[in-house]
Short mmCIF file of C-alpha atoms in Angstrom, two decimals:
data_model
loop_
_atom_site.label_atom_id
_atom_site.label_comp_id
_atom_site.label_asym_id
_atom_site.label_seq_id
_atom_site.Cartn_x
_atom_site.Cartn_y
_atom_site.Cartn_z
CA MET O 14 -2.41 -39.69 -76.63
CA PRO O 15 -3.94 -42.74 -74.71
CA GLN O 16 -6.84 -42.07 -72.51
CA PHE O 17 -5.72 -41.86 -68.76
CA THR O 18 -7.86 -44.90 -67.78
CA ASP O 19 -6.10 -46.90 -70.52
CA ILE O 20 -2.75 -46.24 -68.87
CA LEU O 21 -4.40 -47.17 -65.33
CA PHE O 22 -5.58 -50.29 -66.71
CA PHE O 23 -2.42 -51.31 -68.53
CA GLY O 24 -0.62 -50.69 -65.45
CA LEU O 25 -3.04 -52.56 -63.19
CA ALA O 26 -3.11 -55.68 -65.38
CA GLY O 27 0.50 -55.55 -65.73
CA LEU O 28 0.90 -55.44 -61.81
CA VAL O 29 -1.95 -58.52 -61.77
CA LEU O 30 0.10 -60.46 -63.84
CA LEU O 31 3.47 -59.65 -62.37
CA PHE O 32 2.11 -60.38 -58.82
CA GLY O 33 0.13 -63.41 -59.63
CA PHE O 34 3.60 -64.65 -61.07
CA LEU O 35 5.55 -63.71 -58.20
CA THR O 36 3.17 -65.68 -56.05
CA VAL O 37 3.65 -68.68 -57.75
CA ALA O 38 7.37 -68.88 -59.13
CA ASN O 39 9.39 -66.11 -56.94
CA PRO O 40 12.92 -66.44 -58.22
CA PHE O 41 14.60 -64.52 -55.33
CA SER O 42 12.42 -66.43 -52.40
CA ARG O 43 10.59 -69.83 -51.73
CA ASN O 44 9.05 -68.47 -48.48
CA PRO O 45 5.46 -69.42 -48.53
CA VAL O 46 4.90 -66.10 -46.48
CA THR O 47 6.32 -64.17 -49.31
CA SER O 48 3.78 -66.06 -51.58
CA ALA O 49 0.84 -65.25 -49.75
CA MET O 50 1.92 -61.46 -49.59
CA PHE O 51 1.87 -61.47 -53.54
CA LEU O 52 -1.35 -63.31 -53.78
CA VAL O 53 -2.60 -60.14 -51.42
CA LEU O 54 -1.19 -57.74 -53.72
CA THR O 55 -2.44 -59.53 -56.84
CA ILE O 56 -6.13 -59.64 -55.40
CA VAL O 57 -5.63 -55.47 -54.65
CA SER O 58 -4.41 -54.87 -57.97
CA LEU O 59 -7.62 -57.09 -59.11
CA ALA O 60 -9.75 -54.95 -57.04
CA GLY O 61 -8.33 -51.83 -58.80
CA LEU O 62 -9.29 -53.34 -62.10
CA TYR O 63 -12.91 -53.62 -60.89
CA VAL O 64 -12.86 -49.72 -59.98
CA LEU O 65 -11.80 -48.95 -63.52
CA LEU O 66 -15.22 -51.07 -64.49
CA HIS O 67 -17.11 -48.92 -62.21
CA ALA O 68 -17.84 -52.04 -59.82
CA PHE O 69 -17.13 -50.49 -56.62
CA PHE O 70 -19.12 -52.96 -54.83
CA LEU O 71 -17.11 -55.75 -56.16
CA ALA O 72 -13.79 -54.06 -55.96
CA ALA O 73 -14.71 -53.51 -52.03
CA VAL O 74 -15.92 -56.90 -51.46
CA GLN O 75 -12.70 -58.31 -53.11
CA VAL O 76 -10.52 -56.72 -51.13
CA LEU O 77 -12.90 -56.87 -47.69
CA VAL O 78 -13.31 -60.68 -48.07
CA TYR O 79 -10.14 -62.08 -50.05
CA ALA O 80 -7.47 -59.83 -48.81
CA GLY O 81 -8.55 -58.97 -45.48
CA ALA O 82 -10.19 -62.13 -44.39
CA VAL O 83 -9.14 -65.32 -46.37
CA MET O 84 -5.39 -64.18 -46.94
CA VAL O 85 -4.98 -63.01 -43.20
CA LEU O 86 -6.11 -66.83 -42.40
CA PHE O 87 -3.68 -68.47 -45.25
CA LEU O 88 -1.33 -66.20 -43.61
CA PHE O 89 -2.04 -67.41 -39.92
CA VAL O 90 -1.87 -70.86 -41.09
CA ILE O 91 1.38 -70.76 -42.83
CA MET O 92 3.10 -68.84 -39.96
CA LEU O 93 1.78 -71.45 -37.13
CA LEU O 94 2.73 -74.36 -39.43
CA ASP O 95 5.99 -73.08 -40.30
CA LEU O 96 6.54 -74.80 -43.29
CA LYS O 97 10.20 -75.44 -43.51
CA GLU O 98 10.41 -78.21 -46.48
CA GLU O 99 8.27 -76.23 -48.81
CA GLU O 100 11.61 -73.96 -48.94
CA HIS O 101 13.62 -76.85 -50.13
CA ARG O 102 11.18 -78.64 -52.25
CA ARG O 103 12.12 -79.32 -55.91
CA LEU O 104 9.65 -79.30 -58.79
CA LYS O 105 8.73 -82.85 -59.79
CA SER O 106 7.66 -83.78 -63.72
CA GLY O 107 4.42 -85.40 -62.30
CA ILE O 108 3.20 -82.39 -60.55
CA LEU O 109 4.48 -79.94 -63.68
CA ALA O 110 2.51 -81.81 -66.31
CA VAL O 111 -0.87 -81.92 -64.00
CA GLY O 112 -0.38 -78.16 -63.09
CA SER O 113 0.15 -77.59 -66.79
CA LEU O 114 -3.02 -79.61 -67.63
CA ALA O 115 -4.84 -77.42 -65.14
CA VAL O 116 -3.93 -74.16 -66.37
CA VAL O 117 -4.35 -75.25 -69.96
CA ALA O 118 -8.23 -76.80 -69.17
CA PHE O 119 -8.60 -73.15 -67.05
CA VAL O 120 -7.49 -70.94 -70.26
CA GLY O 121 -9.89 -73.13 -72.48
CA ILE O 122 -12.76 -72.35 -70.38
CA LEU O 123 -11.96 -68.64 -69.84
CA LEU O 124 -11.38 -68.48 -73.70
CA ALA O 125 -14.37 -70.28 -74.77
CA THR O 126 -16.43 -68.07 -72.17
CA LEU O 127 -14.99 -64.98 -73.76
CA LEU O 128 -16.07 -66.39 -77.41
CA LYS O 129 -19.52 -66.99 -76.59
CA ALA O 130 -20.05 -63.95 -74.53
CA LYS O 131 -21.74 -60.94 -76.82
CA PRO O 132 -20.69 -57.42 -76.47
CA ALA O 133 -24.55 -56.47 -75.84
CA ALA O 134 -25.08 -58.62 -72.97
CA SER O 135 -22.00 -57.37 -71.38
CA ALA O 136 -22.93 -54.06 -71.86
CA VAL O 137 -25.98 -54.85 -69.76
CA ALA O 138 -24.20 -56.43 -66.76
CA GLY O 139 -21.75 -53.33 -66.94
CA ARG O 140 -24.38 -50.93 -66.24
CA LEU O 141 -25.98 -53.28 -63.45
CA VAL O 142 -22.82 -53.85 -61.64
CA GLU O 143 -22.09 -49.92 -61.24
CA GLY O 144 -21.97 -49.34 -57.50
CA ASP O 145 -25.61 -49.43 -57.18
CA THR O 146 -25.88 -52.24 -54.42
CA ALA O 147 -29.78 -51.87 -54.42
CA LYS O 148 -29.97 -52.93 -57.88
CA LEU O 149 -27.30 -55.95 -57.56
CA GLY O 150 -29.38 -56.83 -54.29
CA THR O 151 -32.74 -56.98 -56.51
CA LEU O 152 -31.02 -58.93 -59.13
CA LEU O 153 -29.38 -61.24 -56.56
CA PHE O 154 -32.49 -62.20 -54.55
CA GLU O 155 -35.12 -62.20 -57.47
CA ASN O 156 -33.45 -63.82 -60.58
CA TRP O 157 -30.93 -65.76 -59.17
CA LEU O 158 -32.37 -66.82 -55.95
CA LEU O 159 -31.86 -70.27 -56.49
CA PRO O 160 -28.17 -70.40 -57.13
CA PHE O 161 -27.69 -67.83 -54.50
CA GLU O 162 -29.39 -70.25 -52.01
CA ILE O 163 -27.30 -73.01 -53.36
CA LEU O 164 -24.37 -71.49 -52.61
CA SER O 165 -24.78 -70.46 -49.10
CA VAL O 166 -26.10 -74.20 -48.31
CA LEU O 167 -22.84 -75.30 -49.76
CA LEU O 168 -20.77 -72.95 -47.80
CA LEU O 169 -22.76 -74.17 -44.54
CA VAL O 170 -21.92 -77.78 -45.53
CA ALA O 171 -18.19 -76.65 -46.01
CA MET O 172 -18.21 -74.96 -42.42
CA VAL O 173 -19.81 -78.03 -40.65
CA GLY O 174 -17.39 -80.27 -42.59
CA VAL O 175 -14.39 -78.31 -40.88
CA ILE O 176 -15.97 -78.35 -37.62
CA LEU O 177 -16.38 -82.20 -37.76
CA LEU O 178 -12.68 -82.64 -38.86
CA THR O 179 -11.34 -80.86 -36.17
CA LYS O 180 -13.37 -82.62 -33.62
CA LYS O 181 -10.80 -85.44 -32.51
CA ASP O 182 -13.44 -87.77 -30.63
CA LEU O 183 -17.01 -87.85 -32.11
CA LYS O 184 -19.68 -89.23 -29.59
CA MET C 23 -11.27 -17.20 -56.69
CA GLU C 24 -11.69 -15.79 -60.17
CA PHE C 25 -9.24 -17.92 -62.22
CA LEU C 26 -11.28 -21.14 -61.00
CA GLN C 27 -13.97 -20.57 -63.79
CA TYR C 28 -11.13 -20.89 -66.55
CA LEU C 29 -10.07 -24.63 -65.22
CA SER C 30 -11.88 -27.40 -66.64
CA PRO C 31 -14.17 -29.48 -64.21
CA SER C 32 -11.65 -32.41 -64.42
CA THR C 33 -8.53 -29.78 -63.51
CA GLN C 34 -10.47 -28.20 -60.77
CA PHE C 35 -11.66 -31.67 -59.07
CA VAL C 36 -7.86 -32.88 -59.19
CA LEU C 37 -7.19 -29.42 -57.59
CA PHE C 38 -9.79 -29.65 -54.79
CA SER C 39 -9.11 -33.26 -54.13
CA ALA C 40 -5.62 -32.54 -53.80
CA LEU C 41 -6.26 -29.49 -51.47
CA LYS C 42 -8.87 -31.87 -49.38
CA ILE C 43 -6.27 -34.78 -49.14
CA PHE C 44 -3.44 -32.35 -47.86
CA ALA C 45 -5.91 -30.51 -45.57
CA VAL C 46 -7.25 -33.98 -44.24
CA PHE C 47 -3.80 -35.50 -43.68
CA GLY C 48 -2.35 -32.41 -41.55
CA VAL C 49 -5.16 -32.48 -39.79
CA VAL C 50 -5.12 -35.97 -38.78
CA MET C 51 -1.35 -35.92 -38.24
CA THR C 52 -1.60 -32.84 -35.95
CA ALA C 53 -4.74 -34.65 -34.06
CA VAL C 54 -2.67 -37.74 -33.56
CA ALA C 55 0.20 -35.61 -32.06
CA TYR C 56 -2.29 -34.07 -29.75
CA ALA C 57 -4.27 -37.24 -28.79
CA VAL C 58 -1.05 -38.51 -27.57
CA LEU C 59 -0.52 -35.27 -25.04
CA VAL C 60 -4.21 -35.71 -24.31
CA GLU C 61 -3.49 -39.32 -23.54
CA ARG C 62 -0.71 -38.33 -21.43
CA LYS C 63 -2.71 -35.75 -19.41
CA VAL C 64 -5.70 -37.30 -18.61
CA SER C 65 -3.65 -40.27 -17.50
CA ALA C 66 -1.96 -38.16 -15.34
CA TRP C 67 -5.21 -36.61 -13.68
CA ILE C 68 -6.75 -40.02 -13.20
CA GLN C 69 -3.80 -41.25 -11.59
CA ASN C 70 -3.90 -37.89 -9.63
CA ARG C 71 -0.17 -36.74 -11.35
CA VAL C 72 0.63 -33.45 -13.14
CA GLY C 73 1.79 -34.73 -16.64
CA PRO C 74 3.67 -33.26 -19.04
CA ASN C 75 4.33 -29.59 -17.82
CA ARG C 76 8.06 -28.62 -18.45
CA THR C 77 8.79 -28.47 -22.36
CA ALA C 78 9.36 -25.13 -23.05
CA PRO C 79 10.66 -23.51 -26.39
CA PHE C 80 13.20 -20.52 -25.82
CA PHE C 81 10.56 -17.98 -27.28
CA ILE C 82 8.17 -18.73 -24.52
CA ASN C 83 10.02 -15.99 -22.14
CA TYR C 84 8.86 -13.20 -24.09
CA LEU C 85 5.26 -14.10 -23.65
CA PRO C 86 4.15 -13.39 -20.07
CA VAL C 87 1.18 -14.89 -18.41
CA ILE C 88 0.30 -17.10 -21.60
CA GLY C 89 3.51 -18.53 -21.97
CA PRO C 90 3.74 -20.25 -18.45
CA PHE C 91 0.15 -21.25 -18.87
CA LEU C 92 0.66 -23.15 -22.30
CA VAL C 93 4.03 -24.73 -20.87
CA ARG C 94 1.98 -26.12 -18.12
CA LEU C 95 -0.48 -27.62 -20.64
CA GLY C 96 2.33 -29.57 -22.38
CA ILE C 97 0.93 -27.80 -25.63
CA PHE C 98 4.85 -28.27 -26.73
CA GLN C 99 5.41 -31.52 -26.02
CA PRO C 100 4.35 -33.27 -29.00
CA MET C 101 6.89 -31.43 -30.89
CA ALA C 102 9.57 -32.43 -28.75
CA ASP C 103 8.06 -36.18 -28.71
CA GLY C 104 8.30 -36.33 -32.23
CA LEU C 105 11.43 -34.90 -32.74
CA LYS C 106 13.10 -37.62 -30.22
CA PHE C 107 11.46 -40.42 -32.03
CA LEU C 108 13.06 -39.27 -35.49
CA LEU C 109 16.36 -38.54 -33.71
CA LYS C 110 16.92 -41.58 -31.64
CA GLU C 111 18.89 -44.34 -32.96
CA ASP C 112 17.32 -46.86 -35.40
CA PHE C 113 18.44 -50.13 -34.28
CA THR C 114 17.59 -53.26 -36.32
CA PRO C 115 18.34 -56.55 -34.73
CA ASN C 116 20.60 -59.13 -36.48
CA TYR C 117 17.90 -61.84 -36.59
CA VAL C 118 15.10 -60.25 -38.20
CA ARG C 119 13.49 -60.78 -41.50
CA LYS C 120 14.41 -57.47 -42.86
CA VAL C 121 12.22 -56.85 -45.78
CA TYR C 122 9.08 -57.70 -43.58
CA PHE C 123 10.71 -55.89 -40.63
CA TRP C 124 11.08 -52.73 -42.70
CA ILE C 125 7.65 -52.51 -44.45
CA ALA C 126 5.27 -53.72 -41.28
CA PRO C 127 5.45 -50.33 -39.88
CA ALA C 128 4.10 -48.46 -43.08
CA ILE C 129 1.69 -50.90 -43.80
CA THR C 130 -0.27 -50.43 -40.16
CA VAL C 131 -0.01 -46.49 -41.07
CA ILE C 132 -1.36 -46.39 -44.71
CA PRO C 133 -4.52 -48.14 -44.27
CA ALA C 134 -5.28 -45.89 -41.01
CA LEU C 135 -5.07 -42.75 -43.02
CA MET C 136 -6.83 -44.31 -46.18
CA THR C 137 -10.18 -44.77 -43.94
CA VAL C 138 -10.41 -41.14 -43.46
CA ALA C 139 -11.04 -40.71 -47.16
CA VAL C 140 -14.74 -41.62 -47.19
CA ILE C 141 -15.68 -39.44 -44.33
CA PRO C 142 -17.65 -36.52 -45.00
CA PHE C 143 -16.48 -34.29 -42.05
CA GLY C 144 -18.82 -31.36 -43.15
CA SER C 145 -21.26 -30.17 -45.37
CA THR C 146 -19.75 -27.86 -48.06
CA LEU C 147 -17.33 -25.30 -48.08
CA GLY C 148 -18.56 -22.91 -50.96
CA THR C 149 -20.01 -25.48 -53.58
CA GLU C 150 -17.56 -28.10 -52.83
CA LYS C 151 -18.26 -30.99 -50.81
CA MET C 152 -16.46 -31.80 -47.66
CA VAL C 153 -15.51 -35.26 -48.22
CA ILE C 154 -12.49 -36.50 -50.05
CA ALA C 155 -14.09 -39.48 -52.09
CA ASP C 156 -17.93 -39.66 -51.87
CA LEU C 157 -18.39 -43.31 -52.76
CA ASN C 158 -21.51 -44.99 -52.85
CA VAL C 159 -19.87 -47.89 -51.18
CA GLY C 160 -18.43 -45.97 -48.64
CA ILE C 161 -18.89 -48.08 -45.27
CA LEU C 162 -17.61 -51.31 -47.81
CA TYR C 163 -14.56 -49.43 -48.41
CA THR C 164 -13.70 -48.46 -44.96
CA PHE C 165 -14.46 -52.20 -43.32
CA GLY C 166 -12.06 -53.20 -46.47
CA ILE C 167 -9.42 -51.08 -45.76
CA VAL C 168 -9.37 -51.64 -42.19
CA SER C 169 -9.39 -55.00 -42.64
CA LEU C 170 -6.14 -54.74 -44.57
CA GLY C 171 -4.55 -53.04 -41.28
CA VAL C 172 -4.22 -56.55 -39.80
CA TYR C 173 -1.24 -57.22 -41.92
CA GLY C 174 1.02 -54.62 -40.41
CA ILE C 175 0.94 -56.50 -37.15
CA VAL C 176 0.88 -59.75 -38.61
CA LEU C 177 4.12 -58.85 -40.57
CA ALA C 178 5.61 -57.14 -37.56
CA GLY C 179 5.55 -60.13 -35.33
CA TYR C 180 6.50 -62.61 -38.10
CA GLY C 181 9.25 -60.29 -39.19
CA SER C 182 10.54 -59.52 -35.75
CA ASN C 183 11.40 -63.59 -35.68
CA SER C 184 11.28 -63.72 -31.86
CA LYS C 185 8.97 -65.71 -29.71
CA TYR C 186 6.99 -62.37 -27.75
CA PRO C 187 6.26 -60.52 -30.82
CA PHE C 188 5.21 -63.49 -32.89
CA LEU C 189 2.68 -64.43 -30.21
CA GLY C 190 1.33 -60.78 -30.23
CA SER C 191 0.84 -60.90 -33.77
CA ILE C 192 -0.81 -64.46 -33.59
CA ARG C 193 -3.12 -62.91 -31.02
CA SER C 194 -3.66 -59.75 -32.79
CA SER C 195 -4.83 -61.01 -36.04
CA ALA C 196 -7.12 -63.28 -34.33
CA GLN C 197 -8.47 -60.50 -32.55
CA MET C 198 -9.09 -58.17 -35.18
CA ILE C 199 -10.60 -60.54 -37.80
CA SER C 200 -12.98 -62.01 -34.90
CA TYR C 201 -14.33 -58.63 -34.00
CA GLU C 202 -14.30 -57.29 -37.59
CA ILE C 203 -17.49 -59.81 -37.81
CA PRO C 204 -19.68 -58.27 -35.27
CA MET C 205 -18.60 -54.90 -36.35
CA GLY C 206 -19.64 -55.23 -39.89
CA MET C 207 -22.92 -57.06 -38.82
CA SER C 208 -23.73 -54.13 -36.21
CA VAL C 209 -23.89 -51.82 -39.05
CA ILE C 210 -26.09 -53.49 -41.29
CA PRO C 211 -29.37 -51.99 -39.18
CA ILE C 212 -28.24 -48.75 -40.00
CA PHE C 213 -28.35 -49.35 -43.41
CA LEU C 214 -31.64 -51.22 -43.35
CA VAL C 215 -33.15 -47.93 -41.61
CA ALA C 216 -31.19 -45.39 -43.79
CA GLY C 217 -31.63 -47.07 -47.02
CA SER C 218 -27.90 -46.30 -48.51
CA LEU C 219 -24.74 -47.30 -48.08
CA ASN C 220 -23.25 -43.86 -48.94
CA LEU C 221 -22.09 -41.90 -45.80
CA GLY C 222 -23.32 -38.86 -46.74
CA ASP C 223 -27.06 -40.01 -47.32
CA ILE C 224 -26.94 -41.47 -43.82
CA ILE C 225 -25.99 -38.00 -42.01
CA ARG C 226 -29.03 -36.64 -44.19
CA TYR C 227 -31.20 -39.28 -42.97
CA GLN C 228 -30.07 -38.56 -39.53
CA ALA C 229 -30.62 -34.56 -39.87
CA GLU C 230 -34.41 -35.74 -40.61
CA HIS C 231 -34.96 -38.43 -38.38
CA GLY C 232 -32.90 -38.19 -35.56
CA TRP C 233 -29.73 -39.68 -34.44
CA MET C 234 -29.08 -43.49 -35.13
CA ILE C 235 -27.58 -43.71 -31.54
CA LEU C 236 -31.05 -43.53 -30.20
CA LYS C 237 -32.77 -45.68 -33.19
CA GLN C 238 -29.92 -48.52 -32.72
CA PRO C 239 -28.41 -48.40 -29.44
CA VAL C 240 -27.59 -51.92 -29.48
CA ALA C 241 -25.59 -51.49 -32.67
CA PHE C 242 -24.00 -48.57 -31.07
CA VAL C 243 -22.77 -50.45 -28.29
CA ILE C 244 -21.37 -53.46 -30.73
CA PHE C 245 -19.68 -51.31 -32.60
CA LEU C 246 -18.26 -48.94 -29.81
CA ILE C 247 -16.70 -52.02 -28.13
CA ALA C 248 -15.67 -53.80 -31.40
CA ALA C 249 -13.79 -50.59 -32.30
CA PHE C 250 -11.85 -50.68 -29.22
CA ALA C 251 -10.94 -54.24 -30.29
CA GLU C 252 -10.19 -53.40 -33.62
CA THR C 253 -7.57 -50.39 -32.64
CA ASN C 254 -6.03 -52.72 -30.05
CA ARG C 255 -7.07 -50.25 -27.11
CA LEU C 256 -7.13 -51.10 -23.62
CA PRO C 257 -9.18 -53.26 -22.29
CA PHE C 258 -8.54 -55.35 -25.39
CA ASP C 259 -5.03 -54.68 -25.98
CA LEU C 260 -3.95 -58.28 -25.89
CA PRO C 261 -1.33 -57.94 -28.68
CA GLU C 262 0.87 -55.50 -26.63
CA SER C 263 0.10 -56.62 -23.10
CA GLU C 264 2.93 -55.87 -21.69
CA SER C 265 2.68 -57.55 -18.52
CA GLU C 266 2.88 -61.17 -20.65
CA LEU C 267 4.68 -60.35 -23.77
CA VAL C 268 6.95 -57.76 -22.98
CA GLY C 269 5.53 -55.40 -25.46
CA GLY C 270 3.71 -57.80 -28.10
CA TYR C 271 4.48 -57.19 -31.77
CA HIS C 272 6.66 -53.92 -31.24
CA THR C 273 9.36 -55.45 -28.77
CA GLU C 274 12.14 -55.26 -31.30
CA TYR C 275 11.42 -51.96 -32.89
CA SER C 276 12.98 -48.42 -31.89
CA SER C 277 12.72 -45.06 -33.00
CA MET C 278 10.66 -43.73 -35.60
CA LYS C 279 9.30 -47.26 -36.66
CA LEU C 280 8.24 -47.71 -33.21
CA ALA C 281 6.63 -44.37 -33.44
CA LEU C 282 4.82 -45.42 -36.78
CA PHE C 283 2.75 -48.35 -34.74
CA PHE C 284 1.73 -45.76 -32.30
CA LEU C 285 0.74 -43.42 -34.99
CA GLY C 286 -1.20 -46.18 -36.95
CA GLU C 287 -2.95 -46.73 -33.46
CA TYR C 288 -4.00 -43.17 -32.84
CA ALA C 289 -5.09 -42.50 -36.59
CA ASN C 290 -7.05 -45.97 -36.32
CA MET C 291 -8.68 -44.09 -33.48
CA ILE C 292 -9.50 -40.99 -35.06
CA ALA C 293 -10.88 -42.90 -38.48
CA SER C 294 -13.16 -45.33 -35.88
CA SER C 295 -14.36 -41.68 -33.68
CA ALA C 296 -14.73 -40.40 -36.96
CA MET C 297 -17.07 -43.35 -38.19
CA MET C 298 -19.10 -43.38 -35.11
CA VAL C 299 -19.80 -39.60 -35.37
CA THR C 300 -20.98 -40.21 -38.95
CA LEU C 301 -23.04 -43.70 -38.36
CA PHE C 302 -24.49 -42.66 -35.04
CA CYS C 303 -24.17 -39.35 -33.94
CA GLY C 304 -25.55 -37.33 -37.04
CA GLY C 305 -22.00 -36.27 -38.37
CA TRP C 306 -21.50 -32.71 -38.91
CA THR C 307 -25.23 -32.23 -37.90
CA LEU C 308 -26.95 -30.63 -34.62
CA PRO C 309 -30.19 -31.12 -33.47
CA PHE C 310 -32.71 -28.32 -32.71
CA VAL C 311 -30.69 -25.84 -34.74
CA THR C 312 -31.73 -25.71 -38.54
CA ALA C 313 -28.85 -23.39 -39.76
CA LEU C 314 -26.58 -26.46 -38.62
CA SER C 315 -28.32 -29.39 -39.97
CA THR C 316 -28.68 -28.31 -43.70
CA PRO C 317 -26.07 -28.05 -46.05
CA SER C 318 -25.40 -24.19 -46.94
CA SER C 319 -23.47 -22.40 -49.09
CA SER C 320 -22.35 -19.73 -46.48
CA ILE C 321 -18.51 -20.50 -45.85
CA LEU C 322 -19.13 -19.69 -41.92
CA ILE C 323 -21.67 -22.22 -41.47
CA GLY C 324 -19.69 -24.55 -43.78
CA LEU C 325 -16.65 -23.98 -41.11
CA LEU C 326 -19.25 -24.22 -38.39
CA HIS C 327 -19.92 -27.54 -39.35
CA ILE C 328 -16.44 -28.98 -39.70
CA GLY C 329 -16.20 -27.66 -36.26
CA VAL C 330 -19.10 -29.56 -35.35
CA PHE C 331 -18.10 -32.55 -36.54
CA PHE C 332 -14.38 -32.42 -34.90
CA ALA C 333 -15.91 -31.38 -31.62
CA LYS C 334 -18.21 -34.56 -31.64
CA MET C 335 -14.89 -36.54 -32.73
CA ALA C 336 -12.89 -35.34 -30.06
CA LEU C 337 -15.61 -36.26 -27.41
CA PHE C 338 -15.11 -39.94 -28.92
CA MET C 339 -11.36 -39.71 -28.87
CA ILE C 340 -11.55 -38.70 -25.25
CA LEU C 341 -13.85 -41.62 -24.21
CA PHE C 342 -11.25 -44.10 -25.76
CA ILE C 343 -8.70 -42.60 -23.76
CA TRP C 344 -10.53 -42.22 -20.54
CA VAL C 345 -11.62 -46.19 -20.89
CA ARG C 346 -7.61 -46.99 -21.11
CA TRP C 347 -7.00 -45.46 -17.85
CA MET C 348 -10.03 -47.08 -16.24
CA LEU C 349 -10.56 -50.62 -17.06
CA PRO C 350 -7.93 -53.46 -16.60
CA ARG C 351 -7.17 -55.64 -19.70
CA PHE C 352 -9.17 -58.57 -20.35
CA ARG C 353 -8.28 -62.23 -20.52
CA TYR C 354 -7.82 -63.78 -24.07
CA ASP C 355 -10.21 -66.21 -23.98
CA GLN C 356 -12.95 -63.75 -22.43
CA LEU C 357 -12.39 -61.43 -25.28
CA MET C 358 -12.95 -64.14 -27.82
CA ASP C 359 -15.87 -65.45 -25.90
CA ILE C 360 -17.23 -61.92 -25.92
CA GLY C 361 -16.82 -61.79 -29.23
CA TRP C 362 -18.16 -64.85 -30.82
CA ARG C 363 -20.63 -65.54 -28.46
CA ARG C 364 -22.21 -62.56 -27.08
CA PHE C 365 -21.68 -59.84 -29.88
CA ILE C 366 -22.43 -61.91 -32.84
CA PRO C 367 -25.58 -63.56 -31.89
CA ALA C 368 -26.56 -60.19 -30.50
CA ALA C 369 -25.95 -58.52 -33.74
CA LEU C 370 -27.73 -61.26 -35.51
CA ILE C 371 -30.67 -60.83 -33.62
CA ASN C 372 -30.61 -56.74 -34.14
CA ILE C 373 -30.40 -57.26 -37.75
CA VAL C 374 -33.62 -59.50 -38.13
CA VAL C 375 -35.89 -57.44 -35.49
CA THR C 376 -34.81 -54.32 -37.52
CA ALA C 377 -35.57 -56.07 -41.01
CA LEU C 378 -38.71 -57.39 -39.30
CA VAL C 379 -39.68 -53.41 -38.29
CA VAL C 380 -38.54 -51.86 -41.43
CA ALA C 381 -40.82 -54.30 -43.84
CA PHE C 382 -44.04 -54.26 -41.38
CA LEU C 383 -43.64 -50.23 -41.47
CA HIS C 384 -43.13 -50.40 -45.17
CA ASP C 385 -46.72 -51.81 -46.03
#
């Protein structure tokens, strides 16, 4: 008899794949809002997978940041722009080729990482993310301070860039 | 209670969790119904009216004195209201986007009810902790779920496919996202002081060191006002704003679907009242009474703790209702101005000052 967590894992993983598929290629609707909503469901199911890994912090932040903030803004923009031509657009072969290339490259990187990862290393990582935010904070601010700070500067640059782009007349 | 010891720990866990879920669900639903009654009564008193005082079931004639008194208090009004909502014609306009129109009310209610899961509404009853899910990242869970509540309103506006609901939902999503930021920032100092994200630990800290509302008054004020904006209550009910948007996001809704939006609003009020009690007002503890501020195995004390929690929560609910009938609505630009240019800087300064004080006190 399979474990309860195994059933949950396969259920959630199936949901992630299903919702992810419906996000990019929904046979019933080409409405961008529907796609965005399926992306939200994908993100929430992914958070469920994090919970199964006992990474409660990651799961909560995933829902809070991606589902709760980023996707609401996406929805906002889609609804305000009212994209009509998107629903009628046909797939072009050039776009298809570039898309496939991106998928192959990404899967390649993912597989390479998975093959390189040692089981022992992942066990340590698994223990560290387990809900304990204090440990996560210590790790982030002691061992990984430089990447962390570089990322925050990157975000700041993006923010300044956006504000610059929205200004119509610069003085 | 003999049979309990024959059950395995996991079965016991499932059983007790299910019991707690049903109990909390029932209490929240009843509280929503009676919060509506309190709202109507308080508004009536503020406006020098009487309020609902006629609803009387048939058996009331057999109760002398107490029966007419209950009728005058409007105790039976929520049942009549609920029945009316259920039995009204459920009208779906022709031009709506059906799927979104149907799921939007549900999406509003579900996150509102899920938030309650991490709130410790009492110490212990017997050996059982009075919280459904004792998460280490309780507060992050709450904010995550609360942030999902926006979808209900956004999709209601989008699904209605008409201009006033759409404007209401656009306003609401901007408002709720804007106020989530100061709300989230205002609680950081609390965790700096208490040193844990677990809500149970925060109550324990307050039982020993005094309530957070005294240590973090700025955080409390920001959280309280942000809670008004997050629950779309007056003075920040711009998403509804009946004088300019007809009814805002729920203009096209009728019958039980409309009632679900109100249910979501009141459930959100209950959840944020409970959060404020937990974070700022000591949860189930009472100061100066040792028996009431330490967990105990006695059933009576356990029940008393739950009572204290609910009494505090009721006070916050009354504050929500009171403010609604005392203040006029803000303008939209004023709302955004307060959120972005007053609260966010104030919350940031509060974080920095608290962090400095905590750092120097530790050395």
